[in-house]
CSV table of C-alpha atoms in Angstrom, one decimal:
chain,number,residue,atom,x,y,z
A,1,MET,CA,44.4,163.5,66.5
A,2,THR,CA,41.2,165.2,65.2
A,3,HIS,CA,39.9,165.0,61.6
A,4,SER,CA,37.5,167.3,60.1
A,5,GLN,CA,36.1,164.5,57.7
A,6,ARG,CA,36.7,160.9,57.6
A,7,ILE,CA,35.6,157.4,56.0
A,8,VAL,CA,35.3,154.6,58.4
A,9,VAL,CA,36.2,151.1,57.2
A,10,LEU,CA,34.5,148.3,59.2
A,11,ASP,CA,36.7,145.2,59.3
A,12,PHE,CA,35.1,141.9,58.8
A,13,GLY,CA,38.4,140.2,58.5
A,14,SER,CA,39.6,140.5,54.9
A,15,GLN,CA,43.2,140.4,54.0
A,16,TYR,CA,42.7,143.5,52.0
A,17,THR,CA,41.1,145.8,54.8
A,18,GLN,CA,44.2,147.9,55.2
A,19,LEU,CA,44.4,148.3,51.4
A,20,ILE,CA,40.9,149.9,51.4
A,21,ALA,CA,41.9,152.6,53.9
A,22,ARG,CA,45.2,153.1,52.0
A,23,LYS,CA,43.5,153.6,48.6
A,24,ILE,CA,41.0,156.1,50.0
A,25,ARG,CA,43.8,158.1,51.7
A,26,GLU,CA,45.4,158.3,48.1
A,27,VAL,CA,42.3,159.9,46.9
A,28,GLY,CA,42.9,162.5,49.5
A,29,VAL,CA,40.5,161.8,52.1
A,30,TYR,CA,41.4,160.4,55.6
A,31,ALA,CA,40.2,156.8,56.2
A,32,GLU,CA,40.5,154.7,59.3
A,33,ILE,CA,39.8,151.1,60.3
A,34,HIS,CA,37.5,149.9,63.1
A,35,PRO,CA,36.2,146.4,64.1
A,36,TYR,CA,32.7,145.3,62.6
A,37,SER,CA,31.7,145.0,66.4
A,38,ILE,CA,32.0,148.9,67.0
A,39,GLU,CA,29.0,150.2,69.2
A,40,ARG,CA,26.5,152.7,67.4
A,41,GLU,CA,27.5,155.3,69.8
A,42,GLN,CA,31.2,154.9,69.1
A,43,LEU,CA,30.7,155.1,65.2
A,44,GLU,CA,28.4,158.1,65.4
A,45,ALA,CA,30.9,160.0,67.7
A,46,LEU,CA,33.3,159.5,64.8
A,47,GLN,CA,31.0,161.4,62.6
A,48,PRO,CA,32.1,159.7,59.4
A,49,GLN,CA,31.0,161.2,56.0
A,50,GLY,CA,30.9,157.6,54.7
A,51,ILE,CA,31.1,153.7,55.9
A,52,VAL,CA,32.8,151.0,53.9
A,53,LEU,CA,32.2,147.3,54.9
A,54,SER,CA,35.2,145.3,54.0
A,55,GLY,CA,35.4,141.7,52.6
A,56,GLY,CA,36.0,138.8,54.9
A,57,PRO,CA,36.6,135.1,54.7
A,58,GLN,CA,33.2,133.8,56.2
A,59,SER,CA,29.7,133.1,54.7
A,60,VAL,CA,27.2,135.8,55.7
A,61,TYR,CA,24.5,133.3,56.5
A,62,ALA,CA,27.0,131.0,58.5
A,63,GLU,CA,26.6,130.5,62.3
A,64,GLY,CA,29.0,132.9,64.1
A,65,ALA,CA,29.6,135.1,61.0
A,66,PRO,CA,30.4,138.7,61.8
A,67,HIS,CA,27.5,141.0,61.8
A,68,PRO,CA,27.3,144.7,63.2
A,69,SER,CA,25.9,144.9,66.6
A,70,PHE,CA,23.3,147.4,65.1
A,71,ASP,CA,21.7,148.4,61.8
A,72,VAL,CA,24.4,150.3,60.0
A,73,PHE,CA,22.0,151.2,57.2
A,74,ALA,CA,19.7,153.1,59.5
A,75,LEU,CA,22.2,155.9,60.3
A,76,GLY,CA,21.7,157.8,56.9
A,77,ILE,CA,25.3,157.8,56.1
A,78,PRO,CA,26.3,156.5,52.6
A,79,VAL,CA,27.5,152.8,52.8
A,80,LEU,CA,29.8,150.9,50.2
A,81,GLY,CA,29.8,147.2,50.8
A,82,ILE,CA,32.8,145.3,49.4
A,83,CYS,CA,32.5,141.4,48.6
A,84,TYR,CA,31.4,140.1,52.1
A,85,GLY,CA,30.0,143.8,52.7
A,86,LEU,CA,27.9,143.5,49.7
A,87,GLN,CA,26.5,140.0,50.8
A,88,LEU,CA,25.9,141.5,54.1
A,89,ILE,CA,23.9,144.4,52.5
A,90,ALA,CA,21.7,141.7,50.8
A,91,TRP,CA,21.4,139.3,53.8
A,92,GLN,CA,20.2,142.1,56.3
A,93,LEU,CA,17.9,144.2,53.7
A,94,GLY,CA,15.9,141.1,52.4
A,95,GLY,CA,18.0,139.8,49.5
A,96,SER,CA,19.5,136.3,49.1
A,97,VAL,CA,22.9,135.1,49.4
A,98,ASP,CA,24.0,131.5,48.5
A,99,LYS,CA,27.0,129.4,47.8
A,100,ALA,CA,28.0,130.1,44.2
A,101,ALA,CA,28.1,127.0,41.7
A,102,ARG,CA,31.5,128.3,40.6
A,103,ARG,CA,33.8,130.0,43.0
A,104,GLU,CA,35.2,132.9,41.6
A,105,PHE,CA,39.0,134.0,42.3
A,106,GLY,CA,41.0,136.2,40.1
A,107,ARG,CA,40.3,138.5,37.2
A,108,ALA,CA,36.9,139.2,35.7
A,109,GLU,CA,35.4,141.5,33.1
A,110,LEU,CA,32.8,143.8,34.7
A,111,THR,CA,30.0,144.8,32.4
A,112,ILE,CA,28.6,148.4,33.4
A,113,ASP,CA,24.8,148.5,33.4
A,114,ASP,CA,24.7,152.1,34.7
A,115,ASP,CA,27.6,154.5,35.0
A,116,GLY,CA,25.7,157.3,36.8
A,117,ASP,CA,27.6,157.3,40.0
A,118,LEU,CA,29.7,154.6,41.6
A,119,LEU,CA,30.9,153.3,38.3
A,120,LYS,CA,31.4,156.8,36.6
A,121,GLY,CA,34.5,156.7,34.4
A,122,LEU,CA,34.8,153.1,34.0
A,123,GLY,CA,33.5,152.9,30.3
A,124,SER,CA,31.3,150.1,29.2
A,125,SER,CA,33.5,147.4,30.8
A,126,THR,CA,36.6,147.0,32.9
A,127,GLN,CA,38.8,144.4,34.5
A,128,VAL,CA,38.1,143.6,38.1
A,129,TRP,CA,39.4,141.2,40.9
A,130,MET,CA,37.2,138.6,42.5
A,131,SER,CA,37.8,136.6,45.4
A,132,HIS,CA,34.3,134.9,46.6
A,133,GLY,CA,32.6,131.5,47.0
A,134,ASP,CA,29.3,133.1,47.6
A,135,HIS,CA,27.2,135.1,45.4
A,136,LEU,CA,23.8,137.2,45.5
A,137,THR,CA,20.9,135.2,44.0
A,138,ALA,CA,18.3,138.1,44.7
A,139,ILE,CA,18.8,141.9,45.4
A,140,PRO,CA,16.8,143.5,48.3
A,141,GLN,CA,13.6,145.5,47.5
A,142,GLY,CA,14.4,149.2,46.2
A,143,PHE,CA,18.0,148.0,44.9
A,144,ASP,CA,19.0,148.3,41.3
A,145,LYS,CA,21.6,146.1,39.7
A,146,ILE,CA,24.3,148.3,37.9
A,147,GLY,CA,27.0,146.0,37.0
A,148,HIS,CA,27.5,142.3,36.4
A,149,THR,CA,30.2,139.7,35.1
A,150,ALA,CA,29.9,136.4,33.3
A,151,ASN,CA,29.9,134.4,36.6
A,152,ALA,CA,28.4,137.0,38.8
A,153,ASP,CA,25.0,138.2,37.4
A,154,ILE,CA,24.4,140.6,40.4
A,155,CYS,CA,27.9,142.2,40.9
A,156,VAL,CA,27.2,145.9,41.7
A,157,VAL,CA,23.9,146.9,43.3
A,158,ARG,CA,22.6,150.4,44.5
A,159,ASN,CA,19.8,152.0,46.5
A,160,ALA,CA,20.2,155.6,45.6
A,161,GLU,CA,17.5,156.7,48.0
A,162,ARG,CA,19.0,155.0,50.9
A,163,ARG,CA,22.4,155.7,49.6
A,164,ILE,CA,23.8,152.2,49.9
A,165,TRP,CA,26.1,150.6,47.2
A,166,GLY,CA,27.7,147.2,47.1
A,167,VAL,CA,30.4,145.6,44.8
A,168,GLN,CA,31.2,141.9,44.6
A,169,PHE,CA,34.8,142.7,43.4
A,170,HIS,CA,37.7,144.2,45.2
A,171,PRO,CA,38.4,147.9,44.0
A,172,GLU,CA,41.2,148.1,46.6
A,173,VAL,CA,43.6,145.7,45.0
A,174,HIS,CA,45.9,146.7,42.2
A,175,HIS,CA,44.5,143.9,39.9
A,176,THR,CA,41.5,146.0,39.6
A,177,PRO,CA,43.1,148.9,37.5
A,178,LEU,CA,40.2,151.3,37.8
A,179,GLY,CA,39.5,150.6,41.5
A,180,THR,CA,40.7,153.8,42.7
A,181,THR,CA,38.3,155.5,40.4
A,182,VAL,CA,35.3,153.5,42.0
A,183,LEU,CA,36.4,154.6,45.5
A,184,ARG,CA,37.1,158.2,44.5
A,185,ASN,CA,33.5,158.3,43.1
A,186,PHE,CA,32.3,156.9,46.4
A,187,VAL,CA,34.2,159.3,48.9
A,188,ILE,CA,34.2,162.3,46.9
A,189,ASP,CA,31.1,162.5,44.8
A,190,ILE,CA,28.7,160.3,47.0
A,191,CYS,CA,30.1,161.0,50.4
A,192,GLY,CA,30.8,164.6,49.5
A,193,CYS,CA,34.2,164.6,51.1
A,194,THR,CA,37.1,167.2,50.0
A,195,PRO,CA,40.4,165.7,49.0
A,196,ASP,CA,42.6,167.6,51.7
A,197,TRP,CA,44.4,164.6,53.4
A,198,ASN,CA,48.0,165.0,52.5
A,199,ALA,CA,51.4,165.4,54.0
A,200,GLU,CA,51.2,169.1,54.3
A,201,SER,CA,47.6,169.1,56.2
A,202,PHE,CA,48.9,166.1,58.4
A,203,ILE,CA,52.0,168.2,59.5
A,204,GLU,CA,49.9,171.0,60.4
A,205,SER,CA,47.5,168.9,62.3
A,206,ALA,CA,50.1,166.9,64.1
A,207,VAL,CA,52.3,169.8,65.1
A,208,ARG,CA,49.1,171.4,66.8
A,209,SER,CA,48.4,168.1,68.5
A,210,ILE,CA,52.0,167.6,69.8
A,211,GLN,CA,52.1,171.3,71.0
A,212,GLU,CA,48.8,170.7,73.0
A,213,THR,CA,49.8,167.4,74.3
A,214,VAL,CA,53.4,168.2,75.4
A,215,GLY,CA,52.9,171.8,76.6
A,216,ASN,CA,56.2,172.8,78.5
A,217,GLY,CA,57.3,169.2,78.9
A,218,GLY,CA,60.4,167.5,77.3
A,219,VAL,CA,60.2,164.6,74.7
A,220,ILE,CA,62.7,161.8,74.6
A,221,CYS,CA,62.8,160.6,71.0
A,222,ALA,CA,64.0,157.2,70.4
A,223,LEU,CA,66.1,157.5,67.2
A,224,SER,CA,66.5,153.6,65.9
A,225,GLY,CA,68.1,154.9,62.6
A,226,GLY,CA,65.2,154.0,60.5
A,227,VAL,CA,62.9,156.3,58.5
A,228,ASP,CA,60.0,156.3,60.8
A,229,SER,CA,61.9,157.3,64.0
A,230,THR,CA,63.9,160.0,62.0
A,231,VAL,CA,60.6,161.6,60.6
A,232,THR,CA,59.3,161.5,64.0
A,233,ALA,CA,62.3,163.4,65.5
A,234,VAL,CA,62.2,166.0,62.7
A,235,LEU,CA,58.4,166.6,63.1
A,236,LEU,CA,58.8,166.8,66.9
A,237,HIS,CA,61.7,169.5,66.2
A,238,ARG,CA,59.4,171.4,64.0
A,239,ALA,CA,56.6,171.3,66.8
A,240,ILE,CA,58.6,172.0,70.0
A,241,GLY,CA,62.0,172.9,69.2
A,242,LYS,CA,64.5,172.3,72.0
A,243,GLN,CA,62.1,170.5,74.1
A,244,VAL,CA,62.8,167.3,72.1
A,245,HIS,CA,65.8,165.3,73.2
A,246,CYS,CA,67.1,162.6,70.8
A,247,ILE,CA,68.7,159.6,71.8
A,248,HIS,CA,70.1,157.0,69.6
A,249,VAL,CA,71.1,153.6,71.2
A,250,ASP,CA,73.6,151.5,69.4
A,251,SER,CA,72.3,148.2,70.3
A,252,GLY,CA,75.2,146.4,68.6
A,253,LEU,CA,72.4,145.1,66.2
A,254,MET,CA,72.6,148.1,63.7
A,255,ARG,CA,73.6,148.0,60.1
A,256,GLN,CA,77.3,148.9,59.1
A,257,GLY,CA,77.9,152.6,59.8
A,258,GLU,CA,74.3,153.4,60.8
A,259,SER,CA,74.8,154.9,64.2
A,260,GLU,CA,77.6,157.4,62.7
A,261,GLN,CA,75.3,158.2,59.9
A,262,ILE,CA,72.2,159.1,62.0
A,263,VAL,CA,74.2,161.4,64.2
A,264,SER,CA,75.8,163.3,61.3
A,265,LEU,CA,72.5,163.6,59.4
A,266,PHE,CA,70.9,165.5,62.3
A,267,LYS,CA,73.8,167.7,63.0
A,268,GLU,CA,74.5,168.6,59.4
A,269,HIS,CA,70.7,168.8,58.1
A,270,PHE,CA,68.8,169.9,61.2
A,271,GLN,CA,71.3,171.4,63.7
A,272,LEU,CA,69.8,169.0,66.2
A,273,SER,CA,72.3,167.0,68.5
A,274,VAL,CA,71.7,163.5,69.2
A,275,ASP,CA,73.0,161.7,72.5
A,276,LEU,CA,74.7,158.5,71.3
A,277,VAL,CA,74.3,155.8,73.7
A,278,ASP,CA,76.5,152.4,73.2
A,279,GLY,CA,74.3,149.8,74.7
A,280,SER,CA,75.7,146.8,72.5
A,281,GLU,CA,77.1,144.9,75.5
A,282,LEU,CA,74.0,145.1,77.5
A,283,PHE,CA,71.6,144.0,74.6
A,284,LEU,CA,73.9,141.2,73.6
A,285,SER,CA,74.3,139.8,77.2
A,286,ARG,CA,70.6,140.0,77.6
A,287,LEU,CA,69.9,138.0,74.2
A,288,GLU,CA,72.6,135.4,75.1
A,289,GLY,CA,71.1,131.9,74.5
A,290,VAL,CA,67.6,133.3,73.6
A,291,ASP,CA,66.2,131.7,70.3
A,292,ASP,CA,62.5,132.3,70.7
A,293,PRO,CA,61.9,135.3,68.1
A,294,GLU,CA,59.0,136.6,70.4
A,295,LYS,CA,61.4,136.6,73.4
A,296,LYS,CA,64.1,138.3,71.4
A,297,ARG,CA,61.6,141.3,70.5
A,298,LYS,CA,60.4,141.6,74.2
A,299,ILE,CA,64.1,141.7,75.5
A,300,ILE,CA,65.1,144.3,73.0
A,301,GLY,CA,62.1,146.4,73.6
A,302,GLY,CA,62.5,146.2,77.4
A,303,THR,CA,66.3,147.1,77.2
A,304,PHE,CA,65.6,150.0,74.8
A,305,ILE,CA,63.2,151.3,77.5
A,306,ASP,CA,65.7,150.7,80.3
A,307,LEU,CA,68.4,152.8,78.6
A,308,PHE,CA,66.0,155.5,77.7
A,309,GLU,CA,64.7,155.8,81.1
A,310,VAL,CA,68.4,156.2,82.3
A,311,GLU,CA,68.9,158.7,79.7
A,312,ALA,CA,65.8,160.6,80.4
A,313,LYS,CA,66.9,161.1,83.8
A,314,LYS,CA,69.4,163.6,82.4
A,315,PHE,CA,66.7,165.9,81.3
A,316,SER,CA,64.8,167.0,84.2
A,317,ASP,CA,61.8,168.2,81.9
A,318,ALA,CA,61.3,164.8,80.2
A,319,LYS,CA,57.8,163.6,80.5
A,320,PHE,CA,57.3,161.8,77.1
A,321,LEU,CA,58.7,159.1,74.9
A,322,ALA,CA,58.2,159.5,71.2
A,323,GLN,CA,58.1,156.5,68.8
A,324,GLY,CA,57.7,155.9,65.2
A,325,THR,CA,55.0,153.4,65.4
A,326,LEU,CA,53.1,152.9,62.2
A,327,TYR,CA,49.4,151.8,61.5
A,328,PRO,CA,50.4,148.4,60.2
A,329,ASP,CA,52.5,147.9,63.4
A,330,VAL,CA,49.4,148.3,65.5
A,331,ILE,CA,47.1,146.2,63.2
A,332,GLU,CA,49.8,143.3,63.0
A,333,SER,CA,50.5,143.4,66.7
A,334,VAL,CA,47.1,143.4,68.4
A,335,SER,CA,43.7,142.7,66.9
A,336,ILE,CA,42.1,145.9,68.0
A,337,LYS,CA,40.8,146.8,64.6
A,338,GLY,CA,38.8,143.5,63.6
A,339,PRO,CA,38.9,139.9,63.6
A,340,SER,CA,42.5,139.6,62.4
A,341,GLN,CA,45.0,137.3,63.9
A,342,THR,CA,48.0,138.5,65.6
A,343,ILE,CA,51.1,137.5,63.3
A,344,LYS,CA,53.9,138.8,65.4
A,345,THR,CA,54.6,141.4,68.1
A,346,HIS,CA,56.2,144.6,66.9
A,347,HIS,CA,58.8,145.7,69.4
A,348,ASN,CA,57.6,149.4,69.7
A,349,VAL,CA,54.0,148.2,70.3
A,350,GLY,CA,54.1,144.9,72.1
A,351,GLY,CA,57.6,145.2,74.0
A,352,LEU,CA,56.7,148.1,76.3
A,353,PRO,CA,56.8,147.3,80.0
A,354,ASP,CA,53.9,148.6,82.2
A,355,ARG,CA,56.3,150.2,84.6
A,356,MET,CA,57.6,152.8,82.0
A,357,ASN,CA,57.6,156.2,83.6
A,358,LEU,CA,57.2,158.2,80.4
A,359,SER,CA,54.0,158.8,78.5
A,360,LEU,CA,54.1,157.8,74.8
A,361,ILE,CA,53.7,159.9,71.9
A,362,GLU,CA,53.2,158.2,68.6
A,363,PRO,CA,52.5,160.8,65.9
A,364,PHE,CA,52.4,158.3,63.1
A,365,ARG,CA,50.3,155.6,64.7
A,366,GLU,CA,47.6,156.4,62.2
A,367,LEU,CA,50.1,156.3,59.1
A,368,PHE,CA,51.2,153.8,56.4
A,369,LYS,CA,54.8,153.8,55.5
A,370,ASP,CA,54.4,155.6,52.2
A,371,GLU,CA,52.5,158.3,54.0
A,372,VAL,CA,55.5,158.8,56.5
A,373,ARG,CA,57.8,159.1,53.5
A,374,ALA,CA,55.7,161.8,52.1
A,375,VAL,CA,55.8,163.5,55.4
A,376,GLY,CA,59.6,163.3,55.6
A,377,LYS,CA,60.1,165.0,52.1
A,378,ALA,CA,57.6,167.7,53.1
A,379,LEU,CA,59.8,168.2,56.2
A,380,GLY,CA,63.0,168.6,54.2
A,381,ILE,CA,64.6,165.3,55.0
A,382,PRO,CA,67.0,164.3,52.1
A,383,ASP,CA,65.4,161.9,49.3
A,384,TRP,CA,68.3,159.5,49.9
A,385,PHE,CA,67.3,159.0,53.6
A,386,VAL,CA,63.6,159.0,53.1
A,387,GLU,CA,63.8,156.5,50.4
A,388,ARG,CA,65.8,153.9,52.5
A,389,HIS,CA,64.3,150.5,52.9
A,390,PRO,CA,62.6,149.8,56.2
A,391,PHE,CA,64.6,148.7,59.2
A,392,PRO,CA,63.1,146.7,61.9
A,393,GLY,CA,63.4,148.1,65.6
A,394,PRO,CA,65.0,144.8,66.9
A,395,GLY,CA,67.7,145.4,64.1
A,396,LEU,CA,69.6,142.5,63.1
A,397,ALA,CA,68.5,140.2,65.9
A,398,ILE,CA,65.4,139.2,63.8
A,399,ARG,CA,67.6,138.6,60.9
A,400,ILE,CA,69.7,136.1,62.8
A,401,PRO,CA,67.2,133.3,63.6
A,402,GLY,CA,68.4,131.3,66.8
A,403,ALA,CA,70.8,132.9,69.5
A,404,VAL,CA,72.4,136.0,68.8
A,405,THR,CA,76.1,136.8,69.3
A,406,ALA,CA,78.4,139.6,68.6
A,407,GLU,CA,80.3,137.4,66.2
A,408,LYS,CA,77.0,136.5,64.2
A,409,ALA,CA,76.2,140.2,64.0
A,410,ASN,CA,79.5,141.2,62.6
A,411,ILE,CA,79.3,138.6,60.0
A,412,LEU,CA,75.8,139.5,59.0
A,413,ARG,CA,76.6,143.4,59.1
A,414,LYS,CA,79.2,142.8,56.6
A,415,ALA,CA,77.3,140.5,54.3
A,416,ASP,CA,74.3,143.0,54.3
A,417,ALA,CA,76.6,145.9,53.5
A,418,ILE,CA,77.9,144.2,50.3
A,419,TYR,CA,74.3,143.0,49.3
A,420,ILE,CA,73.0,146.8,49.6
A,421,GLU,CA,76.0,148.1,48.0
A,422,GLU,CA,75.6,145.8,44.8
A,423,ILE,CA,71.9,146.8,44.6
A,424,ARG,CA,72.8,150.4,44.5
A,425,ASN,CA,75.5,149.8,42.0
A,426,ALA,CA,73.0,148.2,39.8
A,427,GLY,CA,70.5,151.2,40.1
A,428,LEU,CA,67.9,148.9,41.6
A,429,TYR,CA,67.7,150.2,45.2
A,430,ASN,CA,64.5,152.4,44.6
A,431,GLU,CA,62.8,149.4,42.9
A,432,ILE,CA,62.9,147.3,45.9
A,433,TRP,CA,60.8,147.9,49.0
A,434,GLN,CA,63.2,146.1,51.3
A,435,ALA,CA,66.3,144.1,50.9
A,436,PHE,CA,68.5,142.4,53.4
A,437,ALA,CA,70.7,139.5,54.3
A,438,VAL,CA,69.7,136.8,56.8
A,439,LEU,CA,72.3,134.7,58.8
A,440,LEU,CA,71.0,131.2,59.1
A,441,PRO,CA,71.6,128.8,62.0
A,442,VAL,CA,72.9,126.4,59.7
A,443,LYS,CA,76.5,125.5,58.8
A,444,THR,CA,77.5,123.6,55.4
A,445,VAL,CA,80.5,122.0,54.0
A,446,GLY,CA,82.4,124.1,51.4
A,447,VAL,CA,85.8,124.2,49.7
A,448,MET,CA,88.1,127.2,49.5
A,449,GLY,CA,91.7,126.9,48.1
A,450,ASP,CA,91.5,123.1,48.3
A,451,GLU,CA,90.6,123.2,51.9
A,452,ARG,CA,87.3,122.0,53.5
A,453,THR,CA,85.2,124.6,55.3
A,454,TYR,CA,82.3,124.4,57.4
A,455,GLU,CA,80.6,127.7,57.6
A,456,TYR,CA,77.2,129.5,57.8
A,457,VAL,CA,74.6,130.0,55.0
A,458,CYS,CA,73.4,133.5,54.2
A,459,ALA,CA,70.0,134.0,52.8
A,460,LEU,CA,69.2,137.1,50.8
A,461,ARG,CA,65.6,138.7,50.9
A,462,ALA,CA,64.3,141.5,48.5
A,463,VAL,CA,60.7,142.3,48.1
A,464,THR,CA,58.5,144.8,46.3
A,465,SER,CA,55.5,146.1,48.0
A,466,THR,CA,53.6,149.3,48.6
A,467,ASP,CA,52.9,149.1,52.5
A,468,GLY,CA,54.6,146.0,53.8
A,469,MET,CA,51.2,144.3,54.3
A,470,THR,CA,51.6,142.2,50.9
A,471,ALA,CA,54.9,141.7,49.2
A,472,ASP,CA,56.3,139.7,46.1
A,473,TRP,CA,59.8,138.7,45.9
A,474,TYR,CA,62.1,140.8,43.5
A,475,PRO,CA,63.3,139.1,40.3
A,476,PHE,CA,67.1,139.9,40.4
A,477,PRO,CA,68.8,139.4,37.1
A,478,TYR,CA,71.1,136.1,37.6
A,479,ASP,CA,74.4,137.8,37.1
A,480,LEU,CA,73.8,140.3,39.7
A,481,LEU,CA,72.9,137.4,42.2
A,482,ALA,CA,76.2,135.8,41.2
A,483,THR,CA,78.1,138.9,41.8
A,484,ILE,CA,76.6,139.4,45.3
A,485,SER,CA,77.1,135.9,46.1
A,486,SER,CA,80.7,135.8,44.9
A,487,ARG,CA,81.6,139.0,46.9
A,488,ILE,CA,79.9,137.7,50.1
A,489,ILE,CA,81.5,134.3,50.2
A,490,ASN,CA,85.0,135.8,49.2
A,491,GLU,CA,84.9,138.9,51.5
A,492,VAL,CA,83.1,137.7,54.7
A,493,ARG,CA,84.8,135.2,56.7
A,494,GLY,CA,82.2,132.8,58.2
A,495,ILE,CA,79.9,132.3,55.3
A,496,ASN,CA,80.4,129.8,52.6
A,497,ARG,CA,77.0,129.5,50.9
A,498,VAL,CA,74.6,132.1,49.8
A,499,VAL,CA,70.7,131.4,48.9
A,500,TYR,CA,67.9,133.8,47.6
A,501,ASP,CA,64.4,133.8,49.4
A,502,VAL,CA,61.7,133.5,46.8
A,503,SER,CA,58.7,133.4,49.2
A,504,SER,CA,55.8,136.2,48.9
A,505,LYS,CA,53.8,137.8,51.7
A,506,PRO,CA,51.4,135.9,52.5
A,507,PRO,CA,52.3,133.2,53.2
A,508,ALA,CA,55.6,134.3,54.5
A,509,THR,CA,56.3,137.5,56.3
A,510,ILE,CA,59.1,139.9,54.9
A,511,GLU,CA,61.3,139.6,57.9
A,512,TRP,CA,62.3,136.0,58.9
A,513,GLU,CA,61.3,136.5,62.5
């Protein structure tokens, strides 16, 4: 998709790189992530209005530390270095960087020495979030120091003539309350961007792009039942009308009532018919005895494609397959954006076989989850649907660690439905990013009506997050947990114990597999 203006974030391996792009987009300016090793010609071809150098885990002076392959500062484009990015500025332009006597992790008070441009609107001091073991001991010639903390005498620097700024703190994290102001000052005031990146402008641009790509061809839209694929289908319908053919495959791994709900939503709200394919037996037979999570994802991805290809033959004009792949899916699946490790393969990114006969259309490949929700609302999808918690493409299969069976899927479906119903009854559903039940491959002894039982353990998971890249566990009231546990144990045959997962991401992931 073409963008009239953009900020490029160069990734040096920070866990916060994605947050930088998200926060800049919240300001209304499109930002995208590229590896620090990008070639000069590639970067210039993007015609960025500004460049942000991300943080990173390494020392800028260490052997093998990530350095750009060319002089980024010679392009004449405004640059903002964050943490490692600041140290890179100093290291490459004649300053000094050394190990700090005291490493600094957590909150600090930033004193503003000059509030003329980057630090405009922050007052005389403000709270910031630090995460560094190195610090600047000398600034390069031509630079001014415009901010400091008690532990970092050189915390913010500027060379106004060369249009280079650097900050030791992290403006992108929510622990820096006025961090968005800093990023706004950079992208709007310093880089001269117009804040015109929003759901409406995205829809306009995406519709044009889809029409140009598809021409007269037909598009098979894979409807999983989640928010991403649903918004994808509605966007496609807006762009090409009856050229889109929606197919929903019931994999036998859906939530309770999911398939019926998705079909009725499209019929009633969008007058769009959906072909419902029952693939439950095929999926479950292929998953039989498979307990490795990566293998499960690949099998599910491949089976979806097999069924879509069969269905696609019913539409003689079908040339494309549309998916609701998101930016974090791409970032987490393949290290194409920078020196980040692959955590797990997302089925709609890593599970596609090479022999697939349809070309891919992924209109949300550049978007974060909250942006897709905004697009959904702008397209008229009801709030109750758009605000639904994320549901993974592989469905309940990755919420059943170990081998998947129809019996386990049925047990989990019932438990999950009770859990979500009680969360909604308590009015907490929209406070939570994602909540779901997991059926553990563990049986424990229990007692019911004076009889010994030996049944499964159900784990409950609920997290708060903004984009799924980081997450904290949700602090349910104990009485609600007691109600949920009691209902699941009493109403779901096969479960006699319920536990609650209190892990954050990182170090844990949100899903169990």
